[in-house]
Coordinates of C-alpha atoms in Angstrom, one line a residue:
Chain A
Q4 CA 106.4 90.1 115.0
M5 CA 108.4 88.8 117.9
L6 CA 110.9 91.2 117.7
E7 CA 108.4 93.8 117.3
E8 CA 106.9 92.4 120.4
V9 CA 110.2 92.7 122.2
I10 CA 110.5 96.1 120.9
A11 CA 107.6 97.6 122.1
A12 CA 107.9 95.8 125.5
L13 CA 111.0 98.1 126.0
Q14 CA 109.3 101.2 125.0
P15 CA 108.4 104.0 128.0
K16 CA 104.5 103.7 128.2
V17 CA 104.2 107.4 128.1
L18 CA 100.5 107.0 126.2
K19 CA 99.4 104.0 128.4
N20 CA 95.3 103.8 128.4
R21 CA 95.4 106.8 125.5
R22 CA 93.5 106.3 122.5
I23 CA 94.7 107.8 119.3
L24 CA 93.9 108.2 115.9
I25 CA 95.9 108.8 112.9
T26 CA 95.6 109.4 109.3
A27 CA 98.5 108.2 107.1
G28 CA 99.5 108.0 103.1
P29 CA 98.2 109.5 100.1
T30 CA 94.6 109.8 98.7
F31 CA 93.7 108.8 95.2
E32 CA 90.9 111.3 93.8
P33 CA 89.5 109.5 90.7
I34 CA 89.8 110.8 87.3
D35 CA 87.7 107.9 85.9
P36 CA 87.7 104.0 86.5
V37 CA 91.4 103.7 86.0
R38 CA 93.4 107.0 86.5
G39 CA 93.4 109.4 89.4
I40 CA 95.2 112.2 91.0
T41 CA 97.4 110.9 93.7
N42 CA 100.9 112.4 95.7
R43 CA 103.8 110.7 96.6
S44 CA 103.7 109.7 100.2
S45 CA 104.6 106.4 100.9
G46 CA 102.5 106.6 104.5
K47 CA 105.8 105.5 105.8
M48 CA 106.1 108.5 108.5
G49 CA 102.2 108.0 109.5
Y50 CA 102.8 104.5 109.8
A51 CA 106.2 104.9 112.3
I52 CA 104.0 107.0 114.4
A53 CA 101.2 104.4 114.6
R54 CA 103.6 101.8 115.5
A55 CA 105.4 104.0 118.1
A56 CA 101.9 104.9 119.7
R57 CA 101.2 101.3 120.0
E58 CA 104.7 100.7 121.5
A59 CA 104.1 103.6 123.9
G60 CA 100.8 101.6 125.2
A61 CA 98.0 103.6 123.3
S62 CA 95.1 102.0 121.5
V63 CA 96.0 102.8 117.8
T64 CA 93.5 103.3 115.0
L65 CA 95.2 104.3 111.4
I66 CA 93.0 105.3 108.5
S67 CA 95.6 104.9 105.7
G68 CA 95.0 105.7 102.0
P69 CA 96.6 103.4 99.5
T70 CA 100.0 102.4 100.7
A71 CA 102.5 99.2 100.0
L72 CA 102.9 99.1 103.7
D73 CA 102.3 96.4 106.1
T74 CA 99.6 97.1 109.4
P75 CA 102.3 97.7 112.5
Y76 CA 101.5 94.6 114.8
H77 CA 98.1 95.4 116.8
V78 CA 97.2 98.4 115.0
N79 CA 93.6 98.5 113.8
R80 CA 93.9 99.8 110.2
V81 CA 91.1 100.9 107.9
D82 CA 91.7 101.5 104.4
V83 CA 90.1 104.1 102.3
M84 CA 91.0 105.9 98.8
T85 CA 89.8 109.3 98.7
A86 CA 89.7 112.3 101.2
I87 CA 86.5 112.5 101.5
E88 CA 86.3 108.4 102.3
M89 CA 89.1 109.4 104.7
R90 CA 87.0 112.1 106.1
D91 CA 84.1 109.9 106.7
A92 CA 86.1 106.8 108.0
V93 CA 87.6 109.8 110.7
M94 CA 84.2 111.0 112.0
S95 CA 83.3 108.0 112.4
H96 CA 86.4 106.9 114.6
I97 CA 86.9 110.3 116.0
S98 CA 84.8 109.5 119.3
H99 CA 86.8 108.8 122.7
Q100 CA 89.9 109.3 121.2
D101 CA 92.1 111.5 123.5
I102 CA 94.6 112.2 120.3
F103 CA 94.2 112.8 116.5
I104 CA 97.3 113.3 114.2
S105 CA 96.8 114.0 110.8
V106 CA 100.1 112.6 108.7
A107 CA 98.6 111.7 105.2
A108 CA 99.0 113.8 102.6
V109 CA 95.2 114.5 102.0
A110 CA 94.3 116.2 98.4
D111 CA 93.1 119.5 98.6
W112 CA 91.5 118.9 95.3
R113 CA 89.2 116.3 93.8
V114 CA 88.3 116.1 90.1
A115 CA 84.7 117.6 89.9
N116 CA 84.0 116.3 86.3
A117 CA 85.0 112.8 87.0
S118 CA 84.4 109.9 84.6
D119 CA 82.2 107.0 84.6
Q120 CA 84.3 105.5 81.7
K121 CA 88.0 105.4 81.1
I122 CA 88.7 108.7 78.8
K123 CA 89.7 107.7 75.3
K124 CA 92.0 109.8 73.3
N125 CA 90.1 110.8 70.4
K126 CA 91.8 111.4 66.5
N127 CA 91.5 115.3 66.9
G128 CA 94.3 115.0 69.5
D129 CA 92.0 116.7 72.1
T130 CA 93.1 116.5 75.5
P131 CA 90.7 116.4 78.3
T132 CA 90.2 119.4 80.9
L133 CA 89.9 118.6 84.5
E134 CA 87.6 120.8 86.9
F135 CA 88.4 120.8 90.8
T136 CA 86.3 120.7 93.5
E137 CA 88.1 121.7 97.3
N138 CA 88.3 118.5 99.4
P139 CA 87.2 119.0 103.2
D140 CA 89.5 120.0 105.9
I141 CA 89.7 117.1 107.8
L142 CA 92.2 118.2 110.8
A143 CA 90.3 121.7 110.9
S144 CA 87.4 120.2 111.5
I145 CA 88.2 118.1 113.9
A146 CA 89.9 120.5 115.8
A147 CA 86.7 122.7 115.7
L148 CA 84.8 120.1 117.3
P149 CA 83.0 121.1 120.5
D150 CA 85.5 119.1 122.7
P151 CA 88.3 117.9 120.6
P152 CA 91.2 115.5 121.2
Y153 CA 94.8 116.7 120.9
C154 CA 95.2 117.5 117.6
V155 CA 98.5 117.0 115.5
G156 CA 99.0 118.2 111.9
F157 CA 102.1 117.3 109.5
A158 CA 103.0 120.6 106.7
A159 CA 105.1 119.2 103.9
E160 CA 106.0 122.5 102.2
S161 CA 108.5 122.8 99.0
E162 CA 109.3 126.6 100.0
K163 CA 109.2 129.0 103.2
L164 CA 108.6 125.7 105.2
R165 CA 109.0 127.8 108.5
Q166 CA 106.7 130.6 107.9
H167 CA 104.2 128.4 106.1
A168 CA 104.0 126.1 109.0
E169 CA 103.2 128.2 111.4
E170 CA 100.6 129.9 109.2
K171 CA 99.2 126.5 108.3
R172 CA 99.1 125.8 112.4
R173 CA 97.0 129.1 113.4
K174 CA 94.7 128.5 110.6
K175 CA 93.5 125.1 111.5
G176 CA 93.5 126.0 115.1
I177 CA 95.8 123.2 116.7
P178 CA 98.3 122.9 119.3
L179 CA 101.0 121.3 117.7
L180 CA 102.4 121.0 114.0
V181 CA 105.0 118.7 112.9
G182 CA 106.8 120.2 109.4
N183 CA 109.1 118.1 107.7
I184 CA 111.4 118.8 104.2
G185 CA 108.7 118.4 102.1
H186 CA 109.0 116.0 99.1
E187 CA 112.7 115.2 99.8
T188 CA 111.4 113.0 102.5
F189 CA 108.8 111.0 100.4
G190 CA 109.6 107.3 100.6
K191 CA 112.6 107.7 102.2
D192 CA 113.6 105.8 105.4
D193 CA 114.8 108.9 107.2
N194 CA 113.6 112.3 107.6
T195 CA 114.0 115.7 109.7
L196 CA 111.0 117.2 111.8
I197 CA 110.3 120.4 112.9
L198 CA 107.7 120.9 115.7
F199 CA 105.9 124.2 115.7
D200 CA 103.9 125.1 118.9
D201 CA 102.7 128.0 120.9
T202 CA 106.1 128.0 122.9
G203 CA 107.8 128.5 119.2
T204 CA 109.9 125.4 117.4
L205 CA 111.4 122.6 118.0
E206 CA 113.8 121.0 115.6
L207 CA 114.2 116.9 116.2
P208 CA 117.7 115.9 114.8
H209 CA 117.8 114.0 111.3
G210 CA 117.1 110.2 111.7
S211 CA 115.2 107.3 110.8
K212 CA 111.3 107.7 110.6
Q213 CA 110.8 105.0 113.3
L214 CA 113.3 106.8 115.6
L215 CA 111.6 110.3 115.0
A216 CA 108.4 108.6 115.5
R217 CA 109.2 107.6 119.3
Q218 CA 110.7 111.2 119.8
L219 CA 107.5 112.8 118.6
I220 CA 105.4 110.3 120.6
E221 CA 107.2 111.3 123.5
Q222 CA 107.0 115.1 122.7
I223 CA 103.2 114.9 122.4
A224 CA 102.5 112.9 125.6
K225 CA 104.2 115.9 127.2
R226 CA 102.0 118.1 126.4
L227 CA 98.9 116.5 126.9
Chain B
Q30 CA 114.9 82.6 95.8
M31 CA 115.5 79.0 95.9
L32 CA 112.1 78.3 95.0
E33 CA 112.1 81.0 92.3
E34 CA 115.4 79.1 90.9
V35 CA 113.4 75.3 91.0
I36 CA 110.0 76.9 89.5
A37 CA 111.9 78.5 86.7
A38 CA 114.3 75.5 86.0
L39 CA 111.1 72.9 85.9
Q40 CA 109.8 75.6 82.6
P41 CA 109.9 74.7 79.3
K42 CA 112.5 76.9 77.6
V43 CA 110.6 78.0 74.8
L44 CA 112.5 81.3 74.9
K45 CA 115.8 80.1 75.2
N46 CA 118.8 82.6 73.6
R47 CA 115.7 85.2 73.4
R48 CA 116.1 88.8 74.7
I49 CA 112.6 90.6 75.8
L50 CA 111.8 93.9 77.0
I51 CA 109.0 94.3 79.1
T52 CA 107.1 97.5 80.8
A53 CA 105.5 97.4 83.7
G54 CA 103.4 99.2 86.0
P55 CA 102.3 102.7 86.1
T56 CA 103.5 105.9 85.0
F57 CA 103.4 109.1 87.4
E58 CA 102.7 112.1 85.6
P59 CA 103.9 115.8 87.7
I60 CA 101.2 117.9 88.8
D61 CA 103.7 120.0 90.8
P62 CA 106.8 118.7 93.3
V63 CA 104.2 116.4 95.6
R64 CA 101.0 115.8 93.3
G65 CA 100.8 113.8 90.2
I66 CA 98.4 111.6 87.8
T67 CA 99.0 108.5 87.9
N68 CA 96.5 105.3 87.6
R69 CA 95.4 101.9 89.4
S70 CA 98.2 99.4 87.4
S71 CA 100.1 97.3 90.4
G72 CA 102.6 96.2 87.7
K73 CA 101.7 92.5 89.5
M74 CA 100.6 91.6 85.4
G75 CA 103.9 92.8 84.0
Y76 CA 106.2 91.4 86.7
A77 CA 104.7 88.3 86.2
I78 CA 105.3 88.2 82.7
A79 CA 109.0 89.4 83.3
R80 CA 109.0 86.1 85.7
A81 CA 107.6 83.9 83.1
A82 CA 109.9 85.2 80.3
R83 CA 113.0 84.2 82.5
E84 CA 111.5 81.2 83.6
A85 CA 111.6 80.3 79.8
G86 CA 115.1 80.9 79.4
A87 CA 114.9 84.6 78.0
S88 CA 116.8 87.6 78.7
V89 CA 114.7 89.9 80.3
T90 CA 114.7 93.7 80.8
L91 CA 111.9 95.3 82.7
I92 CA 111.0 99.1 82.1
S93 CA 109.0 99.6 85.1
G94 CA 106.8 102.7 86.6
P95 CA 106.8 103.2 90.4
T96 CA 105.5 100.0 92.1
A97 CA 105.7 98.3 95.3
L98 CA 106.8 94.9 93.6
D99 CA 110.0 92.9 94.2
T100 CA 112.2 92.7 91.1
P101 CA 111.7 88.8 89.9
Y102 CA 114.9 87.1 90.3
H103 CA 117.5 87.3 87.2
V104 CA 115.6 90.3 85.6
N105 CA 117.3 93.4 84.6
R106 CA 115.0 96.4 86.0
V107 CA 115.1 99.6 84.8
D108 CA 112.8 102.3 87.2
V109 CA 111.0 105.1 85.5
M110 CA 108.5 107.6 86.5
T111 CA 106.4 109.3 83.8
A112 CA 105.7 107.8 80.0
I113 CA 108.7 110.6 78.4
E114 CA 110.9 109.0 81.1
M115 CA 109.5 105.4 79.8
R116 CA 109.9 106.0 76.1
D117 CA 113.4 107.2 76.7
A118 CA 114.4 104.0 78.7
V119 CA 112.6 101.8 75.9
M120 CA 114.5 103.7 73.3
S121 CA 117.7 102.9 74.7
H122 CA 117.2 99.1 75.4
I123 CA 115.4 98.1 72.3
S124 CA 118.2 97.1 70.1
H125 CA 118.7 93.3 69.3
Q126 CA 115.8 92.8 71.6
D127 CA 113.5 89.7 70.3
I128 CA 110.4 90.8 71.9
F129 CA 108.9 93.8 73.1
I130 CA 105.5 93.3 75.8
S131 CA 104.2 96.6 76.6
V132 CA 102.4 96.2 79.8
A133 CA 102.6 99.3 81.5
A134 CA 99.7 101.6 81.4
V135 CA 101.3 104.9 80.4
A136 CA 99.8 107.6 80.9
D137 CA 97.9 109.1 77.4
W138 CA 98.3 112.7 78.9
R139 CA 101.0 114.7 80.7
V140 CA 100.5 118.1 82.7
A141 CA 101.3 120.9 80.4
N142 CA 101.6 123.6 82.9
A143 CA 103.1 121.6 85.7
S144 CA 104.3 123.3 88.3
D145 CA 107.9 123.9 90.2
Q146 CA 106.3 124.8 93.4
K147 CA 103.6 123.1 95.3
I148 CA 100.3 124.3 94.2
K149 CA 98.4 126.0 97.4
K150 CA 94.9 126.4 98.5
N151 CA 94.5 130.0 98.3
K152 CA 91.6 131.9 100.8
N153 CA 88.9 132.9 97.5
G154 CA 88.6 129.1 97.3
D155 CA 90.4 129.0 93.5
T156 CA 90.8 125.4 92.3
P157 CA 93.9 124.9 89.6
T158 CA 93.0 124.1 85.8
L159 CA 95.1 121.5 84.5
E160 CA 96.2 121.4 81.0
F161 CA 97.5 118.2 79.2
T162 CA 99.5 117.5 76.8
E163 CA 99.5 113.9 74.6
N164 CA 102.1 111.8 75.7
P165 CA 103.9 109.7 72.8
D166 CA 102.9 106.2 72.0
I167 CA 105.5 103.9 73.0
L168 CA 104.2 100.7 71.4
A169 CA 103.1 102.3 67.9
S170 CA 106.7 103.8 68.0
I171 CA 108.6 100.5 68.3
A172 CA 106.1 98.9 66.0
A173 CA 106.8 101.5 63.5
L174 CA 110.8 101.1 63.5
P175 CA 112.2 99.5 60.2
D176 CA 112.9 96.1 61.9
P177 CA 111.0 95.7 65.0
P178 CA 110.9 93.3 67.2
Y179 CA 107.5 91.2 67.8
C180 CA 105.2 93.5 69.4
V181 CA 102.8 92.8 71.8
G182 CA 100.4 95.4 73.3
F183 CA 97.9 95.3 76.6
A184 CA 94.5 97.0 76.4
A185 CA 92.7 97.5 79.8
E186 CA 89.2 98.8 78.5
S187 CA 86.3 99.5 81.0
E188 CA 83.5 99.1 77.9
K189 CA 83.2 97.0 74.8
L190 CA 86.6 95.4 75.3
R191 CA 86.2 93.1 72.3
Q192 CA 86.0 96.5 69.8
H193 CA 88.3 98.5 71.2
A194 CA 90.5 95.9 71.8
E195 CA 91.1 94.8 67.8
E196 CA 91.0 98.5 66.9
K197 CA 93.6 99.3 68.8
R198 CA 95.5 96.4 67.4
R199 CA 95.2 97.6 64.3
K200 CA 96.0 101.2 64.9
K201 CA 99.2 100.3 66.5
G202 CA 100.1 98.2 63.9
I203 CA 101.1 94.8 66.2
P204 CA 100.6 91.6 65.7
L205 CA 99.1 90.4 69.1
L206 CA 97.2 92.5 71.5
V207 CA 96.3 91.3 74.9
G208 CA 93.0 92.4 76.3
N209 CA 91.9 92.1 80.1
I210 CA 88.8 92.8 81.9
G211 CA 90.1 96.7 82.8
H212 CA 90.0 98.2 86.3
E213 CA 88.6 95.3 87.6
T214 CA 91.8 93.4 87.7
F215 CA 94.2 96.1 89.4
G216 CA 95.9 95.2 92.1
K217 CA 94.6 91.3 91.9
D218 CA 96.2 88.4 91.8
D219 CA 94.3 86.9 89.1
N220 CA 92.8 87.8 85.6
T221 CA 91.0 87.1 82.5
L222 CA 93.0 87.5 78.9
I223 CA 91.9 87.5 75.7
L224 CA 94.5 87.1 72.9
F225 CA 93.7 89.2 69.5
D226 CA 95.5 88.8 66.5
D227 CA 95.2 88.0 62.9
T228 CA 93.5 84.3 63.3
G229 CA 91.4 85.7 65.6
T230 CA 90.5 85.6 69.6
L231 CA 91.8 83.4 71.7
E232 CA 90.3 83.2 75.4
L233 CA 92.9 82.3 78.3
P234 CA 91.2 80.5 81.1
H235 CA 90.7 82.9 84.6
G236 CA 93.6 82.3 86.6
S237 CA 96.3 83.9 88.8
K238 CA 98.4 86.6 86.9
Q239 CA 101.6 84.3 87.0
L240 CA 99.7 81.1 85.5
L241 CA 98.2 83.4 82.6
A242 CA 101.7 84.8 82.4
R243 CA 103.2 81.4 81.2
Q244 CA 100.5 80.6 78.7
L245 CA 100.9 83.6 77.3
I246 CA 104.6 83.3 77.1
E247 CA 104.0 79.9 75.5
Q248 CA 101.5 81.8 73.0
I249 CA 104.0 84.2 72.0
A250 CA 107.1 81.6 71.7
K251 CA 104.7 80.0 69.3
R252 CA 103.8 83.2 67.0
L253 CA 107.6 84.1 66.7

């Protein structure tokens, strides 16, 4: 914590007096009391951005799905499990925020027929069938608010990153979308980021997630 | 590690010269390159048992699904993701083992129609359908070997624990099955265990997973 404080003190205060809301990690969508659907997101990128935003002087709230990470120093963390819980937590913290960064890998679907009891194997070898319901698009809902904060999205695509990312940015109606190299980065400590905005694309050089997080915060600060 | 060494040195060496194979944690069954089905197992109980077995003088191999836990000191750890990978790792380490403890929360089913590419939302709001295939029963396969090690299973049931656990023990053909209070214990540091064997049931008093792990190891050593 001493070291974190020293590092924080040395960073340029480009987000001084700004309030920033960040989502991070996966969501967990229950199938039954013990099983659920999740994804390979470790939460590292979102936590690194929360840390960088705080180093840059911002007041940071982090809405986090289940991760094994420590809360960055001086960051207000709210834990959630499902996409619906994350949406509710975001909505209840969104007022007076200057920036919203949606880094969490929110499940596109939840299980429509989740069971109250653990689903058991039966002797006939029958297998369960899962039906899905689409989850709310948290980022698009925030971007569609009457007076939205500056909205930043993340895209992790396993194919045609550039095309999907720009499509996604326009569909969600957000000024900045950050693409990464998809599932290859999950759990890793470094990453490559590509920024998509109205002016085109900007590729940040490959580096540690913490270094990239600082560069991203600088880029966001420039655009406010 | 110094402290772990001191604690280990003080434990009775009830498993001296014994070889023990333990599985722990959840498995992760891919839906596509980023999503998958998992469960709430944190791996804490299995890791505590691995630590206790090593403290008791055993040579310990731990086959672990994805967890955020540190490897216990002097334990040989093998990481896997899926039930099939866990089965293969267990099979390749099973010879010359004296004891096999299956603590992992292995997925009963894997996704039969997993996708090579990330499944995307489409404009019609169509939702995917998941088909399942039953996974191999690792513990039953080991118990059915010609000269099996002493086999211990775990049961986490959300209803009628006592009835299901005894049923499970007989179906798998194992001498000892350990029941716990199901999903209420996931991720927690303490637990309650009930032992089911031919002589009946034995309830270990509620305590930390590490304390219970030591008591379980004592109980197993008595039964060899």
